[in-house]
Amino acid sequence: HSFVSRLIQLTSKQQGDTVLMAGDFNMVADPTLDRSASSTWDHFSVHRGIPLICSCLDLLDVRWTLHPTERDYTHISRAHGTISHIDYFLVSPSSFFQILRVDQRPITISDHAMVVLELHDNRP
């Protein structure tokens, strides 16, 4: 997957040890847990992307780390008749202690749920 390869290449060149990556990656980390059972769309070519990004860049998926047993979906596709989790916060392990919580809001006006990451303010 060229997006994943390019993202890993660009991010690995960054200096420092703090990475916070967030967005609609348009791929699931685990097809069994991150999409509705009725999905017929084949995620085989992209479902390795999130684990590969996390592995190569030593990042943690905030949602899975804080809520490993919860099934939540951040995207609804009426065209495909599916719901899936494709929006992520990925963070460096050294910065994980700064995370207070991650919450998901209901899907209302968009086809995506708003996902909110709250960080501890380290300023004196």
Coordinates of C-alpha atoms in Angstrom, one line a residue:
H1 CA 0.0 0.0 0.0
S2 CA 1.8 3.1 -1.2
F3 CA 0.1 5.5 1.3
V4 CA 1.3 3.4 4.2
S5 CA 4.8 3.0 2.8
R6 CA 5.1 6.8 2.2
L7 CA 3.7 7.7 5.6
I8 CA 6.2 5.4 7.3
Q9 CA 9.1 6.7 5.2
L10 CA 8.2 10.4 5.9
T11 CA 7.5 9.9 9.6
S12 CA 10.6 7.8 10.3
K13 CA 12.8 10.8 9.2
Q14 CA 11.4 13.0 12.0
Q15 CA 13.6 14.0 14.9
G16 CA 12.5 13.5 18.5
D17 CA 10.5 10.9 20.3
T18 CA 7.0 12.3 20.3
V19 CA 4.6 11.4 17.5
L20 CA 0.9 12.0 17.5
M21 CA -0.8 10.9 14.3
A22 CA -4.5 11.3 13.9
G23 CA -7.1 11.0 11.1
D24 CA -9.3 9.1 8.8
F25 CA -6.9 6.4 7.6
N26 CA -9.7 4.8 5.5
M27 CA -8.6 1.3 6.6
V28 CA -9.3 -1.0 9.5
A29 CA -6.7 -2.5 11.8
D30 CA -8.6 -5.8 12.3
P31 CA -11.3 -6.7 9.8
T32 CA -13.1 -8.9 12.3
L33 CA -13.3 -6.4 15.1
D34 CA -13.3 -3.1 13.2
R35 CA -16.1 -3.6 10.7
S36 CA -19.7 -4.8 10.8
A37 CA -20.2 -8.5 10.2
S38 CA -22.4 -7.8 7.2
S39 CA -19.6 -6.1 5.3
T40 CA -18.8 -7.6 1.9
W41 CA -16.1 -5.2 1.0
D42 CA -12.7 -6.9 0.9
H43 CA -10.2 -5.2 3.3
F44 CA -7.5 -7.7 2.7
S45 CA -5.2 -5.3 0.8
V46 CA -5.4 -2.5 3.5
H47 CA -6.1 -4.2 6.8
R48 CA -2.4 -4.6 7.6
G49 CA -1.8 -0.9 7.3
I50 CA -2.5 0.3 10.8
P51 CA -0.6 -2.6 12.5
L52 CA 2.3 -2.0 10.0
I53 CA 2.4 1.8 10.8
C54 CA 2.3 1.0 14.5
S55 CA 5.0 -1.6 14.3
C56 CA 7.4 0.3 12.0
L57 CA 7.1 3.6 13.9
D58 CA 6.7 2.2 17.4
L59 CA 3.3 3.7 17.9
L60 CA 0.3 2.7 20.0
D61 CA -3.3 2.8 18.8
V62 CA -4.9 4.8 21.6
R63 CA -8.3 3.4 21.4
W64 CA -7.2 -0.3 21.4
T65 CA -4.7 0.4 24.2
L66 CA -7.3 2.1 26.5
H67 CA -10.4 0.1 25.4
P68 CA -9.2 -3.3 24.1
T69 CA -12.6 -5.1 24.4
E70 CA -14.9 -2.4 23.1
R71 CA -16.3 -2.5 19.6
D72 CA -17.0 1.0 18.4
Y73 CA -17.3 2.3 14.8
T74 CA -16.3 5.7 13.6
H75 CA -17.7 5.5 10.0
I76 CA -20.9 4.5 8.4
S77 CA -21.2 3.8 4.7
R78 CA -24.7 3.7 3.5
A79 CA -23.5 2.9 0.0
H80 CA -21.8 -0.3 1.2
G81 CA -24.1 -1.0 4.0
T82 CA -21.2 -1.1 6.5
I83 CA -20.0 0.4 9.7
S84 CA -16.3 0.4 10.5
H85 CA -13.6 1.9 12.7
I86 CA -11.2 3.8 10.4
D87 CA -10.4 6.9 12.4
Y88 CA -7.3 6.6 14.6
F89 CA -5.1 8.4 17.1
L90 CA -1.6 6.8 17.1
V91 CA 0.9 7.9 19.6
S92 CA 4.5 7.3 20.8
P93 CA 4.7 5.1 23.9
S94 CA 6.8 7.8 25.6
S95 CA 3.9 10.2 25.3
F96 CA 1.1 7.8 26.2
F97 CA 1.1 9.0 29.9
Q98 CA -0.1 12.4 28.6
I99 CA -3.4 10.9 27.4
L100 CA -6.3 11.4 29.8
R101 CA -9.0 9.8 27.7
V102 CA -10.3 9.1 24.2
D103 CA -14.0 9.5 23.5
Q104 CA -16.2 9.0 20.5
R105 CA -19.3 11.1 19.8
P106 CA -22.3 9.8 17.9
I107 CA -22.4 9.9 14.1
T108 CA -24.8 12.7 13.4
I109 CA -24.2 15.2 10.6
S110 CA -21.4 13.4 8.8
D111 CA -20.6 9.8 7.9
H112 CA -17.9 9.9 10.6
A113 CA -18.0 10.1 14.3
M114 CA -16.0 12.8 16.0
V115 CA -13.2 11.2 18.1
V116 CA -11.8 13.3 20.9
L117 CA -8.5 12.9 22.5
E118 CA -7.9 14.7 25.8
L119 CA -4.3 15.3 26.8
H120 CA -2.8 16.2 30.2
D121 CA -1.5 19.7 30.2
N122 CA 2.1 19.6 31.3
R123 CA 2.6 23.3 31.4
P124 CA 3.7 24.7 34.8

